[in-house]
Coordinates of C-alpha atoms and ligand atoms in Angstrom, one line a residue:
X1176 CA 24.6 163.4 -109.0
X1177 CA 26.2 161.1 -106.6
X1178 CA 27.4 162.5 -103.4
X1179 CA 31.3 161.2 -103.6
X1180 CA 31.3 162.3 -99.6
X1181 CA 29.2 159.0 -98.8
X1182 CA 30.1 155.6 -99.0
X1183 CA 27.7 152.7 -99.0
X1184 CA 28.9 149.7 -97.6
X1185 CA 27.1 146.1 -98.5
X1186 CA 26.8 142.8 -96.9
X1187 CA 27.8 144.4 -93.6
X1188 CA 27.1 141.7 -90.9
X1189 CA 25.3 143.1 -87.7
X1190 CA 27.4 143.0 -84.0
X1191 CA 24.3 143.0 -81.6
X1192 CA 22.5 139.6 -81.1
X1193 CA 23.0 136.1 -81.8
X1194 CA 21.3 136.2 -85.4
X1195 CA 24.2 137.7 -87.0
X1196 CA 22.4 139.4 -89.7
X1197 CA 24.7 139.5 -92.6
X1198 CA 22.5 141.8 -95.2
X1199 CA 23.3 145.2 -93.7
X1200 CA 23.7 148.5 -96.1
X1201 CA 25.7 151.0 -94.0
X1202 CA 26.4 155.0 -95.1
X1203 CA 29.5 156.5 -94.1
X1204 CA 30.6 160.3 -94.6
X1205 CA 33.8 159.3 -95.5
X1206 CA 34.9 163.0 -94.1
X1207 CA 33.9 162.6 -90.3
X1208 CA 34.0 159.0 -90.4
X1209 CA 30.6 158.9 -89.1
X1210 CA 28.2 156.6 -90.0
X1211 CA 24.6 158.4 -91.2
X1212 CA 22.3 155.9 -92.7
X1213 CA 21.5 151.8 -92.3
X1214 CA 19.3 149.6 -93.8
X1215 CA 17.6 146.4 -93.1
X1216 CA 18.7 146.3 -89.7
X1217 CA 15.9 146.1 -86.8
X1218 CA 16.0 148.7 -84.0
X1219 CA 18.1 147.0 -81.6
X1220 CA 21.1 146.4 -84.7
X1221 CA 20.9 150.4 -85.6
X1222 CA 21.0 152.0 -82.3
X1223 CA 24.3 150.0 -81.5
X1224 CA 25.9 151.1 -85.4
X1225 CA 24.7 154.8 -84.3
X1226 CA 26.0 154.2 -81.0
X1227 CA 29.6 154.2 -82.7
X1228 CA 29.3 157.8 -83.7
X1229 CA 31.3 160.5 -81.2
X1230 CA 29.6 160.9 -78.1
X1231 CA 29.5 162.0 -74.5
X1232 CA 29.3 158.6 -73.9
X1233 CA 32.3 157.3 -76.1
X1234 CA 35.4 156.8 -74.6
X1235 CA 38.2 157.7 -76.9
X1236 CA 41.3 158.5 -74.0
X1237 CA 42.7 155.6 -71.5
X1238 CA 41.3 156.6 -68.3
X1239 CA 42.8 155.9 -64.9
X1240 CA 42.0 156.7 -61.5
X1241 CA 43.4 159.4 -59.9
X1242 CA 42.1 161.2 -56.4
X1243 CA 39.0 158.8 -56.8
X1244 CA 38.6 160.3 -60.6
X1245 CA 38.9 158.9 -64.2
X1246 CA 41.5 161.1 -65.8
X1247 CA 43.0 160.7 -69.3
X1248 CA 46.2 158.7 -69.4
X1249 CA 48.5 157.1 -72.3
X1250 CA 47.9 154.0 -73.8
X1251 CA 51.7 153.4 -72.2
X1252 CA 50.8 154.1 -68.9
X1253 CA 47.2 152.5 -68.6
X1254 CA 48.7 148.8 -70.4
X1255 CA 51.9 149.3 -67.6
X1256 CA 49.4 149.8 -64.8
X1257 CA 46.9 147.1 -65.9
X1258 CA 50.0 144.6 -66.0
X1259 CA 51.0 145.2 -63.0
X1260 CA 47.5 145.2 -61.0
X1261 CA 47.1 141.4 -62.6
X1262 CA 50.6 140.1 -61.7
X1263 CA 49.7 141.5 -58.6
X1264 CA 46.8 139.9 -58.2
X1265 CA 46.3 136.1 -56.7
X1266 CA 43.1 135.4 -58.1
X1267 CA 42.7 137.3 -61.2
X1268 CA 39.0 137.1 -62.9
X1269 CA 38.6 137.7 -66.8
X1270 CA 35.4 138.4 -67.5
X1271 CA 32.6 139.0 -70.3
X1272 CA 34.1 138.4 -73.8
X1273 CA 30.6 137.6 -75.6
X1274 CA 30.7 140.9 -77.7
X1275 CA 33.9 141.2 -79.1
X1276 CA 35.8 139.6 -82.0
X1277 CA 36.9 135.8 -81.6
X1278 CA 40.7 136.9 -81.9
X1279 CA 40.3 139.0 -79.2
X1280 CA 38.8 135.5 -77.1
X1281 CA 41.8 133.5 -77.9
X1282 CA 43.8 136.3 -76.7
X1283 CA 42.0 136.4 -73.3
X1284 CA 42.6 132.7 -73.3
X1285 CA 46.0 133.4 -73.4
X1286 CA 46.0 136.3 -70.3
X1287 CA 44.2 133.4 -68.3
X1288 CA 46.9 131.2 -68.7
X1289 CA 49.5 133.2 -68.0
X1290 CA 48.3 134.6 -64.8
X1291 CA 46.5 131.5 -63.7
X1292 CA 43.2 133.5 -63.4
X1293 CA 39.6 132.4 -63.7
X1294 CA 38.2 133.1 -67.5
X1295 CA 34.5 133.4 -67.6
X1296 CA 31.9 134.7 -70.3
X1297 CA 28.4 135.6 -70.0
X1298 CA 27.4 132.5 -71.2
X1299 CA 27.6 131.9 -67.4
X1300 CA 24.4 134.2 -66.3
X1301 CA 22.4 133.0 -69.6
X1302 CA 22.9 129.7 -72.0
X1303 CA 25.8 128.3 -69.5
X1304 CA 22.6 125.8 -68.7
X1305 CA 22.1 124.1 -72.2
X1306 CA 25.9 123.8 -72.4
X1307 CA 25.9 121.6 -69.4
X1308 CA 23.0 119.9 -70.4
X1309 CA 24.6 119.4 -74.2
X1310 CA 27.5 117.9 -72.7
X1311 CA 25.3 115.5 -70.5
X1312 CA 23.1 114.5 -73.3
X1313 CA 24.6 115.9 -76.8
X1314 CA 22.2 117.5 -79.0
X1315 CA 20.6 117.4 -82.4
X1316 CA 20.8 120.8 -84.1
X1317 CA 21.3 122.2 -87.7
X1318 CA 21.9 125.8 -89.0
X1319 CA 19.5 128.5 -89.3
X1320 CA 19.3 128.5 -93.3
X1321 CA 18.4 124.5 -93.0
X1322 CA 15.2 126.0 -90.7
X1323 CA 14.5 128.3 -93.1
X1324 CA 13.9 126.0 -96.1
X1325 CA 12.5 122.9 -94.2
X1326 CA 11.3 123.7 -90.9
X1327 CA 7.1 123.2 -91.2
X1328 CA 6.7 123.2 -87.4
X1329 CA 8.4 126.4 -85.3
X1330 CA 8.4 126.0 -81.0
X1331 CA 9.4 128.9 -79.3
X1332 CA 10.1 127.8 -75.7
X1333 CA 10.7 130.4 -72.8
X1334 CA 12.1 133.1 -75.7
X1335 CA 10.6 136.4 -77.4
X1336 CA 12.4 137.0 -80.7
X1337 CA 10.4 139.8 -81.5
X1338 CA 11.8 141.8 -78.6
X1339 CA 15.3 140.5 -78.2
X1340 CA 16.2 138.9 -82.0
X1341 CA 13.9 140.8 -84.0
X1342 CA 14.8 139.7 -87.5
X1343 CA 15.0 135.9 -86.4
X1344 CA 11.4 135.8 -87.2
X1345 CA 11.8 137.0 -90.9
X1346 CA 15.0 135.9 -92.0
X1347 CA 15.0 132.5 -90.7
X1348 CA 12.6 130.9 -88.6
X1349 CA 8.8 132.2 -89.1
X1350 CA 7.5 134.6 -92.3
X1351 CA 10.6 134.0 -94.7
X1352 CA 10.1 131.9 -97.7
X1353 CA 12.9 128.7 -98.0
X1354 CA 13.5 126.2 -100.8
X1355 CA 10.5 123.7 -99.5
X1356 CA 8.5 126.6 -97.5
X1357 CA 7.8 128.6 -100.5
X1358 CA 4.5 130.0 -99.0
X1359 CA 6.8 131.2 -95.9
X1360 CA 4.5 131.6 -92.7
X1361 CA 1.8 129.9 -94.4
X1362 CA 3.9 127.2 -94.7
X1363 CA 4.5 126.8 -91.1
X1364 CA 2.6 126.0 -87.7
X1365 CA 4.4 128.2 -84.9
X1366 CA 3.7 127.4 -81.4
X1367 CA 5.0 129.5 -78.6
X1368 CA 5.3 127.8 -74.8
X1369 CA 5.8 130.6 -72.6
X1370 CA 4.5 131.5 -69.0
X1371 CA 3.9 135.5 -70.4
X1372 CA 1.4 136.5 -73.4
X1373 CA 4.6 137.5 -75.3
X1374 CA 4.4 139.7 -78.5
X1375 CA 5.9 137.0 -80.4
X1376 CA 3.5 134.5 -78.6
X1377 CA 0.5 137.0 -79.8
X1378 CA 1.6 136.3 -83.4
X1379 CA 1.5 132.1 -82.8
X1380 CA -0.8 129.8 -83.7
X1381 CA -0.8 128.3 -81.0
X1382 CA 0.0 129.6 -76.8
X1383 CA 1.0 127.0 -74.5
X1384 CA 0.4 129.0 -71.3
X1385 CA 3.0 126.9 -68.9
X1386 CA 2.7 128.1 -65.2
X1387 CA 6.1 130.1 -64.0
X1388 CA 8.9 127.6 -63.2
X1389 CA 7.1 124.5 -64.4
X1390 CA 8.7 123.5 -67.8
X1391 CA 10.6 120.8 -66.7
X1392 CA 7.3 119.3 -65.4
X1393 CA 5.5 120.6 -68.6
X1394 CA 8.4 118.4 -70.9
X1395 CA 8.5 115.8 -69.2
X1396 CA 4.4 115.7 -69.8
X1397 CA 5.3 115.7 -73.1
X1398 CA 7.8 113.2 -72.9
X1399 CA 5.6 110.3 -71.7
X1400 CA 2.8 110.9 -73.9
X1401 CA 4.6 111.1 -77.1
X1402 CA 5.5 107.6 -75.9
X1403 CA 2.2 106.8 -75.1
X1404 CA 1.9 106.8 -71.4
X1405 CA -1.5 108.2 -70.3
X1406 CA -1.4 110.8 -67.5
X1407 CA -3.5 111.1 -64.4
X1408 CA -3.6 114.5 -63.9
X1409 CA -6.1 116.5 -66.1
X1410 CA -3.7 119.5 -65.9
X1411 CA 0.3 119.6 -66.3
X1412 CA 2.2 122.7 -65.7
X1413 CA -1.6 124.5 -66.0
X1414 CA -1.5 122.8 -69.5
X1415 CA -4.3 120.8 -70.0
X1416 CA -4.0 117.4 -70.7
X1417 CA -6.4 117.9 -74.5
X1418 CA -4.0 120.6 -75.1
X1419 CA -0.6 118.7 -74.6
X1420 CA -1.8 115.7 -76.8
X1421 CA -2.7 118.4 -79.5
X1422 CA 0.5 119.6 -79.7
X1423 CA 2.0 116.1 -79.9
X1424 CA -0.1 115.5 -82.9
X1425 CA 0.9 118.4 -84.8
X1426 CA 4.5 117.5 -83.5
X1427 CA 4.6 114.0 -84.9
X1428 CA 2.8 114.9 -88.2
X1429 CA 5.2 117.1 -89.5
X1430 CA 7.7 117.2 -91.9
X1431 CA 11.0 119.0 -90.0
X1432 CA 10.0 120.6 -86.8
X1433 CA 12.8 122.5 -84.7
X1434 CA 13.0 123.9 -80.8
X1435 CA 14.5 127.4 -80.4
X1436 CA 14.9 127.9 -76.7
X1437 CA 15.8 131.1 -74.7
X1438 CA 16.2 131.8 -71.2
X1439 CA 12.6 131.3 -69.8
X1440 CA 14.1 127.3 -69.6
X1441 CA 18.1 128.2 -69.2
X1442 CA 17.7 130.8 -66.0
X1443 CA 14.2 129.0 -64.8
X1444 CA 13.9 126.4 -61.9
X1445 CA 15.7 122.7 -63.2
X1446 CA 17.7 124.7 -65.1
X1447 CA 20.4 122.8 -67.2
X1448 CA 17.7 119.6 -66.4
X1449 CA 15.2 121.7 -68.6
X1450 CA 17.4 121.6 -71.6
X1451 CA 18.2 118.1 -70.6
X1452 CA 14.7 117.3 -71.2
X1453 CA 14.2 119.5 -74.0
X1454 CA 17.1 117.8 -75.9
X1455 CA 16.0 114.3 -75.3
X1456 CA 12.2 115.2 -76.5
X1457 CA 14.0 116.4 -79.8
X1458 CA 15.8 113.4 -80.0
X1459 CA 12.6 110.9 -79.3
X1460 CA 10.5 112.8 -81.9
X1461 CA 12.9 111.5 -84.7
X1462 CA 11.5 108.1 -84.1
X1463 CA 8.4 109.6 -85.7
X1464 CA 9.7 112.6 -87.9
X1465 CA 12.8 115.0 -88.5
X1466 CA 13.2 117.3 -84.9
X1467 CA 16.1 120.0 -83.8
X1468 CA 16.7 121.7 -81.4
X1469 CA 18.9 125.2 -80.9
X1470 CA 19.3 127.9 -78.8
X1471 CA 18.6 131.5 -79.1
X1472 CA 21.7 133.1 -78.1
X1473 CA 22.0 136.8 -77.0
X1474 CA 25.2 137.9 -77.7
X1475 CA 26.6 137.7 -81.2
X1476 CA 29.4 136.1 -80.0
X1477 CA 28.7 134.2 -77.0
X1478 CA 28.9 131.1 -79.1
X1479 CA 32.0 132.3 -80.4
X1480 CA 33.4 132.7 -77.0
X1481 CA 32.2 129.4 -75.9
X1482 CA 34.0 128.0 -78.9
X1483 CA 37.2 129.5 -78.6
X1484 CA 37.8 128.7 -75.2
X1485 CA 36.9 124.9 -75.5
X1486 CA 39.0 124.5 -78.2
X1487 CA 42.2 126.0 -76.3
X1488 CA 41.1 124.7 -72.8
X1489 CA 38.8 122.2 -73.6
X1490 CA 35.8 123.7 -71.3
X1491 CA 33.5 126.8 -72.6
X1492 CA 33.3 129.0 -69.8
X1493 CA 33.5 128.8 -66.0
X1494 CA 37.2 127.7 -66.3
X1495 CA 40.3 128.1 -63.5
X1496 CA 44.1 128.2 -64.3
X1497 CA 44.8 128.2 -60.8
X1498 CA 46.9 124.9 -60.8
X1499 CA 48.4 126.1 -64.1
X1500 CA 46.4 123.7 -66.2
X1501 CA 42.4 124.5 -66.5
X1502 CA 39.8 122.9 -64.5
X1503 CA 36.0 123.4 -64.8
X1504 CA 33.4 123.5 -62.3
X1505 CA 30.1 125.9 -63.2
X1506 CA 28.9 126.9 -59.4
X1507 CA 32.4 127.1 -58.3
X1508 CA 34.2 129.0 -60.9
X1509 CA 31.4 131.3 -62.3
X1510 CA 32.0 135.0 -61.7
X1511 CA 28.7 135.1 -59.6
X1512 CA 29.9 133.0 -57.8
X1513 CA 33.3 133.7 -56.8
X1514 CA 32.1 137.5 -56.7
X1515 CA 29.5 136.3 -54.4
X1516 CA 32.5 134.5 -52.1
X1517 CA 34.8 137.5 -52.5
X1518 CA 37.6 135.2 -53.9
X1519 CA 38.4 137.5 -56.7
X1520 CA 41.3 140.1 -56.1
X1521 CA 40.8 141.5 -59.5
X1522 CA 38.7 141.5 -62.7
X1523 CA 39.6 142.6 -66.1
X1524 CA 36.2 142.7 -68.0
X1525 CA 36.2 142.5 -72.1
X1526 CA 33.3 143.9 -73.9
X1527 CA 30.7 143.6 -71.2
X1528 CA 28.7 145.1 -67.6
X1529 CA 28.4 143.1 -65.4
X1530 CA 27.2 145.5 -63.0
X1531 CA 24.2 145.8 -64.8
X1532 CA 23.0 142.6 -64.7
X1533 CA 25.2 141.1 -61.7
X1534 CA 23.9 140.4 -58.1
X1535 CA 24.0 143.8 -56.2
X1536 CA 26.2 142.1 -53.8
X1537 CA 28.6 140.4 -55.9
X1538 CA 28.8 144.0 -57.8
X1539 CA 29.6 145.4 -54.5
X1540 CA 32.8 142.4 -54.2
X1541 CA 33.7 143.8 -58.1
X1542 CA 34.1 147.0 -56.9
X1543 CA 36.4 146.3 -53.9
X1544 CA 39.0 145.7 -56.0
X1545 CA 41.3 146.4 -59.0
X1546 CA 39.0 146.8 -62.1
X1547 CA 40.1 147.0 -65.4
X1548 CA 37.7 147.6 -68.1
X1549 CA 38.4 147.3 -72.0
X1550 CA 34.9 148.9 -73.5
X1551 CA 33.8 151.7 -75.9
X1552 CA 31.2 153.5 -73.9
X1553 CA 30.6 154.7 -70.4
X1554 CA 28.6 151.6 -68.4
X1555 CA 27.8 151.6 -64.9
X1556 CA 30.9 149.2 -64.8
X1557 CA 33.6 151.1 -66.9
X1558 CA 32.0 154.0 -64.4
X1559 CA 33.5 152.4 -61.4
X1560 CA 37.1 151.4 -62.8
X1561 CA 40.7 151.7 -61.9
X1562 CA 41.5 151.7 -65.8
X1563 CA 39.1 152.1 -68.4
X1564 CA 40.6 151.1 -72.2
X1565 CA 38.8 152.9 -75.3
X1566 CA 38.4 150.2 -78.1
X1567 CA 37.7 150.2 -82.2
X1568 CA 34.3 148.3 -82.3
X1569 CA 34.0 145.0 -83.9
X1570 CA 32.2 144.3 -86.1
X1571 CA 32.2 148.2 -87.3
X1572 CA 35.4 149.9 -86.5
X1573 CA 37.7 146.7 -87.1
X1574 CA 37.3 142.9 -88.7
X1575 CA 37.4 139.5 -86.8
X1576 CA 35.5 136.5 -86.6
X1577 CA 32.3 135.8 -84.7
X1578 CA 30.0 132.6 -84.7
X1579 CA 26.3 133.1 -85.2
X1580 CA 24.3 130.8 -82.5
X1581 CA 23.8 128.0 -84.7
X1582 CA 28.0 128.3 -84.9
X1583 CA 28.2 129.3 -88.6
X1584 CA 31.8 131.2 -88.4
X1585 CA 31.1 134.8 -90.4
X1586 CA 34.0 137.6 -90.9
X1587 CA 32.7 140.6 -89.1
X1588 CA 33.2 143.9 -91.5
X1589 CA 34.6 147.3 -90.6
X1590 CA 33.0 149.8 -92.1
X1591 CA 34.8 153.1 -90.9
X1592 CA 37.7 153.9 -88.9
X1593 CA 37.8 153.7 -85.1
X1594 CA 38.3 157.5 -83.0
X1595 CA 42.0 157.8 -82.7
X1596 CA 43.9 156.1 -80.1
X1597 CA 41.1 153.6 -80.0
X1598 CA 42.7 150.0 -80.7
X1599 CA 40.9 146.6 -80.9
X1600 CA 40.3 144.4 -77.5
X1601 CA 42.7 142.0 -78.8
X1602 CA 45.4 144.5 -79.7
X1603 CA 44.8 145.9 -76.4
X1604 CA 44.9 141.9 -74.9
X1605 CA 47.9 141.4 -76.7
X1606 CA 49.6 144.1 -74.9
X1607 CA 49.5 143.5 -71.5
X1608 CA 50.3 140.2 -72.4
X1609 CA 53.7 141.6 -73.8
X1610 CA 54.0 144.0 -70.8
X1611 CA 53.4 140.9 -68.3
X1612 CA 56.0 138.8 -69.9
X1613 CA 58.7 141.6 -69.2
X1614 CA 57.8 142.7 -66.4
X1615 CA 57.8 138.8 -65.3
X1616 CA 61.2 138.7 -67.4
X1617 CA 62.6 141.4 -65.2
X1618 CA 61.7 139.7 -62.1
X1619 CA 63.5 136.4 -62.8
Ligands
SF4_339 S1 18.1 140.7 -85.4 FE1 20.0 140.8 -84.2 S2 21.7 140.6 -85.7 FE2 19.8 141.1 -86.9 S3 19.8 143.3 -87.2 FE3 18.6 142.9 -85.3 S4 20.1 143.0 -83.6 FE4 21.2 142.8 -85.5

């Protein structure tokens, strides 16, 4: 008999990392709303859909501080009080943004503008590097399902799928079977260049052991002996010379060969220069055969976040309204940064902690002042906030848009209702925008 208390919900599209899994089977009980069973996602995707049930670690009340205390508030009071700490506030810094709905990005966009704040996403402590370097040197890249039925040559460079995108590896890039890689891993050479003996480095072909913080050296090895320059040193990067030319050969001799690089380049010495380098030895292998290049983004919506704000300010992150038009400058305007310097009176952080993964001192700076925090569970951030905002999750709790990393736009499902009271970031966006206008009305 089928149990008409459970619904099964298909094609649900997974709102943890940068692969965007789309195949998702997710049982609700429709009666508590909670969600009870999932299939096909990897570990990392489920814990986050359970992670949406009610627990102690859910917010489902505005919070404000009182007597050094969250207590419960009203929506009404917590979006009055929020307002009115930002218009407040001379240098406002919106922050984070990379796991939340692209309608909820545009929205923060908006806030930005408005009260001349700095706008930053996390794509500023990870992939902020190969966005520099793409802008330097532009970049040859296709989507993920193209990789999947061509690619005959796989490079993992300073990234560990199997630990941080675990179905990367099977839906797209190593063991799946594509149009003209019918014999799926067979089909494919897979070469990892990593300083660590990674686990998805244990399941290569092929290990390219680069010494820590020597990439750049390492590519630019590569570089000038895929033109044919002939090296001196007998050891690049603790790569031997035997073992570089190897890899060249098997580089040149096949058919469609792509780069999927992860922070082990991005947040390494030369940074945005390793991607630089990276890019352009993509682009010289296509005198010889097809080559790509993409990044392995963590998020599942840093790219989305990256591409909402360029196309309303023209820059993807790292981005002032100071002047009341927006200027970019990485190193200048990124939250570290400005944390670091203590120029920010105020933060308002969407979907993310930095406190987590911050500079201890430039946390210390965060918590000086105002802090605002629109999130669904208790972080070590939300923990030390003025106002705390419950949100519907994206992605499970309410639709939107995000953009997979190789920037396929895919509508985000929602597959049960949010707690009550809880509304989506950019609902919650879009009203302190409204109470900012009036209150700024009232003042004229
Ligand atoms: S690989 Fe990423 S998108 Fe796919 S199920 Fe795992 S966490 Fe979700």
């Amino acid at each position: 008999m089928v149990d008409t208390k459970i619904k099964t919900i298909y094609d649900v599209i997974c709102p943890f990392c940068g692969s965007l899994c789309d195949d998702l089977e997710v049982d609700i009980d429709k009666s508590t709303q909670t969600i009870i069973g999932i299939r096909n996602a990897c570990q990392i995707g489920t814990a986050k859909l359970f992670a949406s049930n009610p627990s102690e670690h859910r917010y489902t009340k505005p919070m404000i501080k009182k007597d050094g205390k969250l207590t419960e508030t009203t929506i009404d009071i917590a979006i009055n009080k929020a307002a009115e700490i930002l218009i407040k506030s001379k240098r406002p810094l919106l922050y984070g943004f990379s796991s939340t709905e692209c309608e909820a990005q545009g929205k923060g966009v908006e806030l930005a503008e408005i009260l001349g704040g700095v706008l930053d996403n996390t794509a500023s402590v990870c992939h902020g590097p190969s966005l520099l370097a793409e802008q330097d040197v532009g970049v040859s890249t296709s989507t993920l399902g193209e990789y999947k039925n061509r690619a005959d040559l796989v490079i993992f460079w300073g990234c560990n799928p199997v630990h941080a995108h675990p179905r990367h590896l099977g839906r797209y890039s190593e063991f799946v079977r594509g149009y003209f890689r019918k014999d799926g891993r067979n089909d494919r050479v897979v070469i990892v260049i990593d300083p660590r003996n990674t686990q998805t480095a244990q399941i290569a072909d092929i290990h390219i052991q680069v010494n820590p913080k020597e990439d750049y050296e390492l590519l630019n090895a590569i570089r000038a002996m895929v033109r044919g320059v002939e090296l001196e040193d007998d050891k690049i990067a603790g790569v031997t010379k035997e073992k570089i030319k190897e890899v060249i050969e098997i580089m040149k001799k096949s058919n469609y060969g792509v780069i999927f690089f992860g922070m082990g380049l991005t947040q390494s010495s030369s940074h945005h220069r390793n991607v630089d380098s990276a890019i352009c030895l993509t682009r010289e292998l296509n005198d010889y055969t097809k080559f790509l290049i993409t990044p392995m983004r963590g998020h599942y919506n840093v790219t989305g976040a990256n591409t909402v704000f360029t196309w309303n300010t023209g820059y993807a992150y790292s981005i002032d309204f100071s002047r009341g038009y927006p200027r970019y400058n990485p190193g200048e305007f990124s939250s570290v940064d400005l944390l670091m310097r203590d120029e920010i009176d105020a933060s308002l952080i969407v979907a993310s902690d930095p406190a987590s993964n911050f500079p201890a001192d430039s946390v210390v700076n965060l918590f000086k002042h105002p802090l605002i925090v629109i999130e669904p569970h208790e972080t070590p951030t939300s923990a030390f906030a003025d106002i705390v905002f419950p949100v519907a999750i994206a992605g499970i709790e309410c639709e939107g848009t995000a953009y997979r990393m190789d920037h396929i736009p895919l509508r985000l499902r929602k597959v049960k209702e949010p707690p009550e009271n809880c509304l989506s970031d950019a609902i919650i966006l879009e009203k302190i925008i409204n109470k900012i206008n009036e209150l700024k009305g009232e003042k004229q």
